[in-house]
């Protein structure tokens, strides 16, 4: 399908050379910055919504966003599978195979995004009812959710492009356009919420509309950049046929992506249940939790970025036949994440009141409630980080069902078992203790899967064969 010769020297974005920790950190930092920018975008928009429209509107966006995450989870699973497939091809220096994998992933997920956008618009009321969205914020949540669904195809393709490029070791290009999208969204939010000049006042629908515009402009900008710079993963000429899902590629992306997406669904489903339980404690509790979710996003970002970097890095090492360095990559990722997360925890606890007041207002009674919740639940991010980093290694080996079992066991059986057990004596605090217990158990079960799984014995045999 392409006349391009296979490269014989090092590829740009080769993650198999150089000191492990330095290579991992340098590769993860742009992803981390991109994740922080994305969270900052959401947080600033939440400030606009909370300050300009009130706590009811803020609670509405929290309910709508958890649904968007739920629906986006499956697509994200396909993206993770594509990252691994592209990374393994990059490790083998097979650029054409990398393009084919990415093309299949984009073609598949774009069709899915169109279907979920249409279905989401139609069934948005039922989704909000399932969440037990408080009546005070239901109307605003419905408007916000329906408009945001329009941005879903652009956000899906952008994410798929970004994940494929990271598989090829390019974290810089996705970062550029994450920044562009975030800046546009932040600037346009107050403009469309309040109106100015010829722009009408749109309220909470304006916040969602700003996201739609920013998402499409970011996607078009990234595509233009890829072709202007002739980046290695661009499709041209006959290679455009790669956008029609290829059977062998589709088998891998569906076979691995579905359980990877199911992992995200398990996580987001647990979040949906948590939102529902929090909503039942009243609007003040829902507002406090909505603000905390904005703050906590920053603590989880290093783990997500380092876990994704570990997955791409391990995938390239598998393709290059250098599996003897895999355990060292996992250790480097876990250590780096623990150090960064500890610093963030200290900063969040030290400045919690002014941070929470940004979303809730200085005089809001939800501020001390949010401080109390944070003091109990914030520690979950230390074991969470180790779990996510090790998931990255397992994912690169195509090990997906053990993670699914770990997540289901810890986030449903253990978390909600602890909640129902403790609720009669602790009330709402049972929610936050259950988060900590489930996070620790998730890490313990993941360590068992990492050190005792069958994938590890196969890896060790290949290492021994290569050495002998």
Short mmCIF file of C-alpha atoms in Angstrom, two decimals:
data_model
loop_
_atom_site.label_atom_id
_atom_site.label_comp_id
_atom_site.label_asym_id
_atom_site.label_seq_id
_atom_site.Cartn_x
_atom_site.Cartn_y
_atom_site.Cartn_z
CA UNK A 1 0.00 0.00 0.00
CA UNK A 2 2.99 2.32 0.34
CA UNK A 3 6.26 2.70 -1.53
CA UNK A 4 8.06 4.06 1.53
CA UNK A 5 11.11 1.92 2.40
CA UNK A 6 11.39 0.43 5.83
CA UNK A 7 13.85 2.43 7.96
CA UNK A 8 17.05 0.76 9.09
CA UNK A 9 18.24 3.37 11.59
CA UNK A 10 16.66 4.79 14.71
CA UNK A 11 13.16 6.18 14.24
CA UNK A 12 12.14 9.53 15.60
CA UNK A 13 10.23 8.72 18.78
CA UNK A 14 12.25 5.56 19.52
CA UNK A 15 11.73 4.87 23.25
CA UNK A 16 14.00 1.81 23.40
CA UNK A 17 17.26 3.74 23.64
CA UNK A 18 18.87 5.80 26.39
CA UNK A 19 18.49 5.83 30.20
CA UNK A 20 15.11 4.38 31.16
CA UNK A 21 14.00 6.85 33.80
CA UNK A 22 15.07 9.91 31.83
CA UNK A 23 13.46 8.62 28.61
CA UNK A 24 10.24 7.78 30.45
CA UNK A 25 9.99 11.14 32.21
CA UNK A 26 10.83 13.16 29.09
CA UNK A 27 8.15 11.25 27.18
CA UNK A 28 5.58 11.43 29.99
CA UNK A 29 5.96 15.14 30.76
CA UNK A 30 4.15 16.39 27.61
CA UNK A 31 1.33 13.94 28.32
CA UNK A 32 1.24 15.13 31.91
CA UNK A 33 1.12 18.76 30.82
CA UNK A 34 -1.62 17.91 28.33
CA UNK A 35 -3.64 16.13 31.02
CA UNK A 36 -3.17 19.07 33.39
CA UNK A 37 -4.22 21.48 30.64
CA UNK A 38 -7.32 19.41 30.00
CA UNK A 39 -8.16 19.36 33.71
CA UNK A 40 -7.37 23.06 34.03
CA UNK A 41 -9.71 23.69 31.14
CA UNK A 42 -12.48 21.79 32.91
CA UNK A 43 -11.74 23.47 36.21
CA UNK A 44 -11.75 27.00 34.80
CA UNK A 45 -14.97 26.26 32.98
CA UNK A 46 -16.40 24.96 36.25
CA UNK A 47 -15.35 28.25 37.89
CA UNK A 48 -17.16 30.17 35.15
CA UNK A 49 -20.27 28.03 35.53
CA UNK A 50 -20.24 28.09 39.34
CA UNK A 51 -19.59 31.83 39.64
CA UNK A 52 -21.80 33.00 36.77
CA UNK A 53 -24.67 30.53 37.09
CA UNK A 54 -24.49 29.14 40.66
CA UNK A 55 -23.99 25.83 42.49
CA UNK A 56 -26.99 24.21 40.83
CA UNK A 57 -25.39 24.66 37.42
CA UNK A 58 -22.08 23.33 38.75
CA UNK A 59 -23.82 20.20 40.02
CA UNK A 60 -25.48 19.90 36.58
CA UNK A 61 -22.13 19.84 34.76
CA UNK A 62 -20.77 17.23 37.19
CA UNK A 63 -23.71 14.94 36.42
CA UNK A 64 -23.42 15.50 32.67
CA UNK A 65 -19.65 14.98 32.58
CA UNK A 66 -19.80 11.61 34.30
CA UNK A 67 -22.16 10.44 31.53
CA UNK A 68 -19.80 11.69 28.84
CA UNK A 69 -16.94 9.81 30.47
CA UNK A 70 -19.11 6.69 30.63
CA UNK A 71 -19.94 6.84 26.92
CA UNK A 72 -16.38 7.73 25.93
CA UNK A 73 -14.87 4.80 27.81
CA UNK A 74 -15.28 2.23 25.04
CA UNK A 75 -13.68 4.49 22.45
CA UNK A 76 -10.83 5.14 24.86
CA UNK A 77 -10.29 1.39 25.15
CA UNK A 78 -9.84 1.13 21.39
CA UNK A 79 -7.37 4.01 21.62
CA UNK A 80 -5.30 2.18 24.22
CA UNK A 81 -5.27 -0.92 22.00
CA UNK A 82 -4.15 1.23 19.06
CA UNK A 83 -1.36 2.75 21.16
CA UNK A 84 -0.01 -0.72 21.92
CA UNK A 85 -0.30 -1.89 18.30
CA UNK A 86 1.38 1.25 16.95
CA UNK A 87 4.08 1.03 19.64
CA UNK A 88 4.93 -2.58 18.83
CA UNK A 89 5.13 -1.76 15.11
CA UNK A 90 7.33 1.25 15.90
CA UNK A 91 9.66 -0.95 17.93
CA UNK A 92 10.00 -3.21 14.87
CA UNK A 93 10.56 -0.09 12.69
CA UNK A 94 7.51 -1.00 10.59
CA UNK A 95 5.96 2.41 9.81
CA UNK A 96 3.40 1.03 7.34
CA UNK A 97 2.01 -1.36 9.96
CA UNK A 98 1.77 1.52 12.43
CA UNK A 99 -0.23 3.57 9.89
CA UNK A 100 -2.54 0.64 9.20
CA UNK A 101 -3.25 0.16 12.91
CA UNK A 102 -4.00 3.83 13.44
CA UNK A 103 -6.18 4.05 10.32
CA UNK A 104 -8.33 1.13 11.45
CA UNK A 105 -8.72 2.65 14.92
CA UNK A 106 -9.78 6.04 13.55
CA UNK A 107 -12.26 4.57 11.05
CA UNK A 108 -13.86 2.34 13.68
CA UNK A 109 -14.14 4.91 16.44
CA UNK A 110 -15.42 7.70 14.20
CA UNK A 111 -18.41 5.56 13.22
CA UNK A 112 -19.01 4.69 16.87
CA UNK A 113 -18.78 8.36 17.87
CA UNK A 114 -21.46 9.35 15.39
CA UNK A 115 -23.76 6.63 16.72
CA UNK A 116 -23.22 7.51 20.39
CA UNK A 117 -23.74 11.22 19.70
CA UNK A 118 -27.12 10.57 18.11
CA UNK A 119 -28.14 8.09 20.80
CA UNK A 120 -26.90 10.38 23.56
CA UNK A 121 -28.95 13.31 22.30
CA UNK A 122 -32.10 11.15 22.21
CA UNK A 123 -31.65 9.36 25.54
CA UNK A 124 -30.09 12.16 27.60
CA UNK A 125 -33.19 12.54 29.85
CA UNK A 126 -33.17 8.86 30.78
CA UNK A 127 -29.44 9.01 31.59
CA UNK A 128 -29.93 11.89 33.98
CA UNK A 129 -32.84 10.11 35.65
CA UNK A 130 -30.62 7.05 36.20
CA UNK A 131 -28.14 9.33 37.99
CA UNK A 132 -30.86 10.67 40.29
CA UNK A 133 -29.86 14.17 39.20
CA UNK A 134 -31.30 16.68 41.71
CA UNK A 135 -34.42 18.41 40.39
CA UNK A 136 -32.85 21.84 40.95
CA UNK A 137 -30.16 21.10 38.36
CA UNK A 138 -31.92 18.63 36.02
CA UNK A 139 -32.99 21.15 33.37
CA UNK A 140 -29.53 22.71 33.11
CA UNK A 141 -27.86 19.29 33.05
CA UNK A 142 -30.07 18.21 30.14
CA UNK A 143 -29.24 21.29 28.05
CA UNK A 144 -25.52 20.98 28.79
CA UNK A 145 -25.37 17.25 28.07
CA UNK A 146 -27.18 17.43 24.75
CA UNK A 147 -25.00 20.19 23.36
CA UNK A 148 -21.77 18.50 24.53
CA UNK A 149 -22.78 15.35 22.61
CA UNK A 150 -22.27 17.34 19.40
CA UNK A 151 -18.54 17.60 20.19
CA UNK A 152 -18.18 13.83 20.63
CA UNK A 153 -17.00 12.93 17.06
CA UNK A 154 -14.31 15.63 17.09
CA UNK A 155 -13.15 14.71 20.59
CA UNK A 156 -13.05 11.01 19.64
CA UNK A 157 -10.92 11.43 16.52
CA UNK A 158 -8.60 13.88 18.30
CA UNK A 159 -8.07 11.41 21.13
CA UNK A 160 -7.43 8.54 18.71
CA UNK A 161 -4.87 10.57 16.76
CA UNK A 162 -3.16 11.63 19.98
CA UNK A 163 -2.96 8.07 21.34
CA UNK A 164 -1.63 6.69 18.06
CA UNK A 165 1.05 9.36 17.89
CA UNK A 166 2.09 8.63 21.46
CA UNK A 167 2.51 4.99 20.46
CA UNK A 168 5.06 6.23 17.92
CA UNK A 169 6.85 8.22 20.63
CA UNK A 170 5.44 11.62 19.61
CA UNK A 171 3.96 13.31 22.69
CA UNK A 172 4.67 16.86 21.50
CA UNK A 173 2.10 17.12 18.70
CA UNK A 174 -0.90 16.05 20.83
CA UNK A 175 0.23 18.53 23.51
CA UNK A 176 0.22 21.47 21.09
CA UNK A 177 -3.38 20.90 20.12
CA UNK A 178 -4.54 20.02 23.60
CA UNK A 179 -3.29 23.47 24.63
CA UNK A 180 -5.02 25.09 21.65
CA UNK A 181 -8.34 23.37 22.38
CA UNK A 182 -8.16 24.17 26.10
CA UNK A 183 -7.32 27.84 25.59
CA UNK A 184 -10.14 28.27 23.08
CA UNK A 185 -12.61 26.55 25.41
CA UNK A 186 -11.63 28.74 28.37
CA UNK A 187 -11.88 31.96 26.34
CA UNK A 188 -15.18 31.07 24.68
CA UNK A 189 -16.94 29.84 27.86
CA UNK A 190 -17.75 33.20 29.48
CA UNK A 191 -18.45 34.70 26.05
CA UNK A 192 -21.23 32.22 25.29
CA UNK A 193 -22.48 31.91 28.86
CA UNK A 194 -23.07 35.64 29.36
CA UNK A 195 -23.21 36.87 25.75
CA UNK A 196 -21.40 39.87 24.32
CA UNK A 197 -22.13 42.02 21.27
CA UNK A 198 -23.76 39.86 18.58
CA UNK A 199 -23.25 36.70 20.67
CA UNK A 200 -26.48 35.91 22.57
CA UNK A 201 -26.58 34.99 26.26
CA UNK A 202 -26.84 31.18 26.27
CA UNK A 203 -26.37 30.25 29.94
CA UNK A 204 -25.14 26.74 30.63
CA UNK A 205 -25.79 25.77 27.00
CA UNK A 206 -23.18 28.37 26.07
CA UNK A 207 -20.56 26.55 28.12
CA UNK A 208 -21.27 23.36 26.19
CA UNK A 209 -21.32 25.20 22.86
CA UNK A 210 -17.86 26.63 23.59
CA UNK A 211 -16.61 23.07 24.05
CA UNK A 212 -18.06 22.06 20.67
CA UNK A 213 -16.33 24.90 18.81
CA UNK A 214 -12.98 24.34 20.58
CA UNK A 215 -13.08 20.57 19.92
CA UNK A 216 -13.62 20.91 16.16
CA UNK A 217 -11.03 23.67 15.76
CA UNK A 218 -8.49 21.60 17.70
CA UNK A 219 -9.11 18.56 15.48
CA UNK A 220 -8.81 20.51 12.24
CA UNK A 221 -5.64 22.17 13.50
CA UNK A 222 -4.03 18.83 14.39
CA UNK A 223 -4.84 17.28 11.02
CA UNK A 224 -3.43 20.32 9.21
CA UNK A 225 -0.24 20.15 11.31
CA UNK A 226 0.27 16.41 10.65
CA UNK A 227 0.17 16.93 6.89
CA UNK A 228 2.07 20.23 6.86
CA UNK A 229 4.94 18.60 8.79
CA UNK A 230 4.60 15.29 6.92
CA UNK A 231 4.64 13.38 10.20
CA UNK A 232 5.28 9.63 9.91
CA UNK A 233 1.76 8.47 10.75
CA UNK A 234 0.00 10.59 8.11
CA UNK A 235 -2.03 8.67 5.53
CA UNK A 236 -1.66 9.63 1.89
CA UNK A 237 -2.71 8.20 -1.47
CA UNK A 238 -3.53 4.50 -1.30
CA UNK A 239 -2.92 4.52 2.45
CA UNK A 240 -6.20 6.39 2.95
CA UNK A 241 -7.79 2.96 2.45
CA UNK A 242 -6.42 2.12 5.92
CA UNK A 243 -9.35 4.15 7.32
CA UNK A 244 -11.57 1.27 6.28
CA UNK A 245 -11.05 -1.15 9.18
CA UNK A 246 -8.64 -3.96 8.19
CA UNK A 247 -9.73 -7.41 9.36
CA UNK A 248 -6.54 -8.41 11.21
CA UNK A 249 -6.17 -4.97 12.79
CA UNK A 250 -9.83 -4.91 13.71
CA UNK A 251 -9.50 -8.30 15.39
CA UNK A 252 -6.78 -6.99 17.68
CA UNK A 253 -8.36 -3.60 18.37
CA UNK A 254 -11.74 -5.15 19.14
CA UNK A 255 -10.31 -8.15 20.98
CA UNK A 256 -8.12 -6.03 23.25
CA UNK A 257 -9.96 -2.73 23.05
CA UNK A 258 -13.32 -4.06 24.22
CA UNK A 259 -11.99 -5.35 27.56
CA UNK A 260 -9.81 -2.22 27.89
CA UNK A 261 -12.91 -0.12 27.29
CA UNK A 262 -14.79 -2.32 29.73
CA UNK A 263 -12.16 -1.39 32.33
CA UNK A 264 -13.01 2.27 31.78
CA UNK A 265 -16.70 1.43 31.93
CA UNK A 266 -16.17 -0.31 35.25
CA UNK A 267 -14.34 2.77 36.57
CA UNK A 268 -16.90 5.21 35.23
CA UNK A 269 -19.78 2.99 36.29
CA UNK A 270 -18.41 3.06 39.82
CA UNK A 271 -18.25 6.84 39.47
CA UNK A 272 -21.88 6.92 38.38
CA UNK A 273 -22.89 4.95 41.45
CA UNK A 274 -20.82 7.29 43.63
CA UNK A 275 -22.49 10.35 42.09
CA UNK A 276 -25.89 8.78 42.72
CA UNK A 277 -25.06 8.04 46.36
CA UNK A 278 -23.67 11.55 46.84
CA UNK A 279 -26.75 13.10 45.22
CA UNK A 280 -28.92 11.32 47.75
CA UNK A 281 -27.15 13.27 50.50
CA UNK A 282 -28.54 16.55 49.08
CA UNK A 283 -27.51 19.48 46.88
CA UNK A 284 -24.85 20.78 49.29
CA UNK A 285 -23.05 17.43 49.31
CA UNK A 286 -23.40 17.18 45.51
CA UNK A 287 -21.86 20.65 45.08
CA UNK A 288 -18.98 19.83 47.44
CA UNK A 289 -18.26 16.58 45.61
CA UNK A 290 -18.49 18.27 42.21
CA UNK A 291 -15.84 20.80 43.29
CA UNK A 292 -13.63 18.04 44.70
CA UNK A 293 -13.78 16.09 41.45
CA UNK A 294 -12.34 19.15 39.71
CA UNK A 295 -9.49 19.37 42.24
CA UNK A 296 -8.83 15.63 42.37
CA UNK A 297 -8.45 15.44 38.60
CA UNK A 298 -5.05 17.07 39.00
CA UNK A 299 -3.85 14.46 41.47
CA UNK A 300 -4.76 11.61 39.13
CA UNK A 301 -3.19 13.18 36.05
CA UNK A 302 0.44 12.11 36.70
CA UNK A 303 -0.63 8.49 37.14
CA UNK A 304 -2.62 8.52 33.91
CA UNK A 305 0.21 10.17 31.96
CA UNK A 306 2.96 7.93 33.34
CA UNK A 307 0.81 4.83 32.93
CA UNK A 308 0.19 5.71 29.26
CA UNK A 309 3.90 6.44 28.76
CA UNK A 310 4.85 3.10 30.34
CA UNK A 311 2.41 1.30 28.04
CA UNK A 312 3.86 2.90 24.89
CA UNK A 313 7.43 2.41 26.08
CA UNK A 314 6.92 -1.27 26.97
CA UNK A 315 5.13 -1.87 23.64
CA UNK A 316 8.11 -0.51 21.73
CA UNK A 317 10.47 -2.69 23.78
CA UNK A 318 8.36 -5.75 22.95
CA UNK A 319 8.52 -4.91 19.25
CA UNK A 320 12.28 -4.34 19.45
CA UNK A 321 12.88 -7.60 21.35
CA UNK A 322 14.25 -5.84 24.46
CA UNK A 323 11.95 -7.25 27.13
CA UNK A 324 14.75 -7.51 29.67
CA UNK A 325 14.12 -3.82 30.47
CA UNK A 326 10.37 -4.14 31.15
CA UNK A 327 10.56 -4.56 34.95
CA UNK A 328 12.89 -1.58 35.18
CA UNK A 329 10.38 0.52 33.22
CA UNK A 330 7.61 -0.50 35.62
CA UNK A 331 9.73 0.39 38.65
CA UNK A 332 10.77 3.73 37.18
CA UNK A 333 7.16 4.61 36.40
CA UNK A 334 5.86 3.62 39.84
CA UNK A 335 8.61 5.50 41.69
CA UNK A 336 8.21 8.66 39.63
CA UNK A 337 4.46 8.63 40.08
CA UNK A 338 4.61 8.15 43.85
CA UNK A 339 7.01 11.07 44.19
CA UNK A 340 4.93 13.42 42.05
CA UNK A 341 1.64 12.40 43.65
CA UNK A 342 3.01 12.92 47.16
CA UNK A 343 3.99 16.50 46.28
CA UNK A 344 0.54 17.16 44.84
CA UNK A 345 -1.19 15.73 47.90
CA UNK A 346 0.79 18.04 50.17
CA UNK A 347 -0.07 21.07 48.01
CA UNK A 348 -3.77 20.18 47.84
CA UNK A 349 -4.06 19.79 51.60
CA UNK A 350 -2.11 22.98 52.30
CA UNK A 351 -4.23 25.15 49.97
CA UNK A 352 -7.52 23.27 50.03
CA UNK A 353 -9.79 26.10 51.20
CA UNK A 354 -8.80 28.71 48.58
CA UNK A 355 -8.88 26.06 45.84
CA UNK A 356 -12.36 24.88 46.78
CA UNK A 357 -13.61 28.44 47.21
CA UNK A 358 -12.78 29.04 43.54
CA UNK A 359 -15.61 26.70 42.60
CA UNK A 360 -18.02 27.16 45.49
CA UNK A 361 -17.50 30.74 46.67
CA UNK A 362 -15.92 31.81 49.98
CA UNK A 363 -19.17 31.85 51.92
CA UNK A 364 -20.60 28.57 50.63
CA UNK A 365 -21.42 26.03 53.38
CA UNK A 366 -20.18 23.36 50.95
CA UNK A 367 -16.55 24.50 51.41
CA UNK A 368 -15.97 23.05 54.93
CA UNK A 369 -17.87 19.93 53.89
CA UNK A 370 -15.55 19.50 50.89
CA UNK A 371 -12.49 20.02 53.13
CA UNK A 372 -13.71 17.26 55.42
CA UNK A 373 -14.29 14.86 52.51
CA UNK A 374 -10.83 15.60 51.10
CA UNK A 375 -9.09 14.89 54.40
CA UNK A 376 -10.54 11.37 54.34
CA UNK A 377 -10.45 10.43 50.66
CA UNK A 378 -7.43 12.12 49.05
CA UNK A 379 -5.01 9.36 50.13
CA UNK A 380 -6.56 6.94 47.64
CA UNK A 381 -4.35 8.42 44.91
CA UNK A 382 -1.12 6.87 46.24
CA UNK A 383 -2.10 3.22 45.72
CA UNK A 384 -4.16 4.26 42.69
CA UNK A 385 -0.98 5.53 40.97
CA UNK A 386 0.88 2.24 41.39
CA UNK A 387 -2.12 0.35 40.02
CA UNK A 388 -2.37 2.54 36.92
CA UNK A 389 1.36 2.30 36.11
CA UNK A 390 1.35 -1.50 36.34
CA UNK A 391 -1.80 -1.59 34.24
CA UNK A 392 0.23 0.18 31.56
CA UNK A 393 2.77 -2.64 31.46
CA UNK A 394 0.13 -5.37 31.46
CA UNK A 395 -1.79 -3.58 28.70
CA UNK A 396 1.29 -3.57 26.45
CA UNK A 397 1.36 -7.37 26.71
CA UNK A 398 -2.31 -7.64 25.80
CA UNK A 399 -3.19 -8.71 29.35
CA UNK A 400 -6.62 -7.14 29.83
CA UNK A 401 -8.99 -9.46 31.66
CA UNK A 402 -7.06 -9.60 34.92
CA UNK A 403 -7.28 -5.80 35.20
CA UNK A 404 -11.01 -6.01 34.55
CA UNK A 405 -11.37 -8.53 37.37
CA UNK A 406 -9.25 -6.40 39.71
CA UNK A 407 -11.32 -3.29 39.03
CA UNK A 408 -14.67 -5.03 39.37
CA UNK A 409 -13.65 -6.71 42.62
CA UNK A 410 -12.18 -3.60 44.24
CA UNK A 411 -14.59 -0.95 42.96
CA UNK A 412 -17.84 -2.84 43.35
CA UNK A 413 -17.59 -5.80 45.69
CA UNK A 414 -15.13 -4.24 48.12
CA UNK A 415 -16.00 -0.53 47.83
CA UNK A 416 -19.76 -0.83 48.08
CA UNK A 417 -19.59 -3.71 50.50
CA UNK A 418 -17.59 -1.48 52.86
CA UNK A 419 -20.02 1.40 52.22
CA UNK A 420 -23.13 -0.58 53.10
CA UNK A 421 -21.38 -2.06 56.12
CA UNK A 422 -20.25 1.30 57.52
CA UNK A 423 -23.12 3.58 56.51
CA UNK A 424 -25.38 2.84 59.51
CA UNK A 425 -22.67 4.02 61.92
CA UNK A 426 -20.73 6.61 59.86
CA UNK A 427 -23.35 8.04 57.51
CA UNK A 428 -21.93 9.78 54.42
CA UNK A 429 -18.34 9.30 55.70
CA UNK A 430 -18.71 5.63 54.79
CA UNK A 431 -18.36 6.72 51.15
CA UNK A 432 -14.90 8.14 51.69
CA UNK A 433 -13.55 5.27 53.81
CA UNK A 434 -14.78 2.82 51.19
CA UNK A 435 -12.76 4.68 48.52
CA UNK A 436 -9.54 4.21 50.47
CA UNK A 437 -10.08 0.52 51.19
CA UNK A 438 -10.95 -0.27 47.57
CA UNK A 439 -7.90 1.64 46.27
CA UNK A 440 -5.50 -0.32 48.48
CA UNK A 441 -7.07 -3.64 47.52
CA UNK A 442 -6.87 -2.71 43.84
CA UNK A 443 -3.11 -2.18 44.19
CA UNK A 444 -2.63 -5.47 46.05
CA UNK A 445 -4.55 -7.45 43.43
CA UNK A 446 -2.67 -5.73 40.59
CA UNK A 447 0.70 -6.59 42.14
CA UNK A 448 -0.42 -10.23 42.25
CA UNK A 449 -1.39 -10.11 38.56
CA UNK A 450 1.92 -8.48 37.67
CA UNK A 451 4.22 -10.90 39.49
CA UNK A 452 2.21 -14.13 39.21
CA UNK A 453 0.46 -13.91 35.84
CA UNK A 454 1.09 -16.29 32.95
CA UNK A 455 2.22 -13.41 30.72
CA UNK A 456 5.28 -13.00 32.97
CA UNK A 457 6.44 -16.58 32.53
CA UNK A 458 6.22 -16.21 28.75
CA UNK A 459 8.21 -12.96 28.91
CA UNK A 460 10.92 -14.58 31.03
CA UNK A 461 11.21 -17.49 28.60
CA UNK A 462 11.70 -15.09 25.70
CA UNK A 463 14.34 -13.14 27.66
CA UNK A 464 16.18 -16.38 28.49
CA UNK A 465 16.01 -17.55 24.86
CA UNK A 466 17.41 -14.23 23.65
CA UNK A 467 20.23 -14.35 26.20
CA UNK A 468 21.09 -17.98 25.37
#
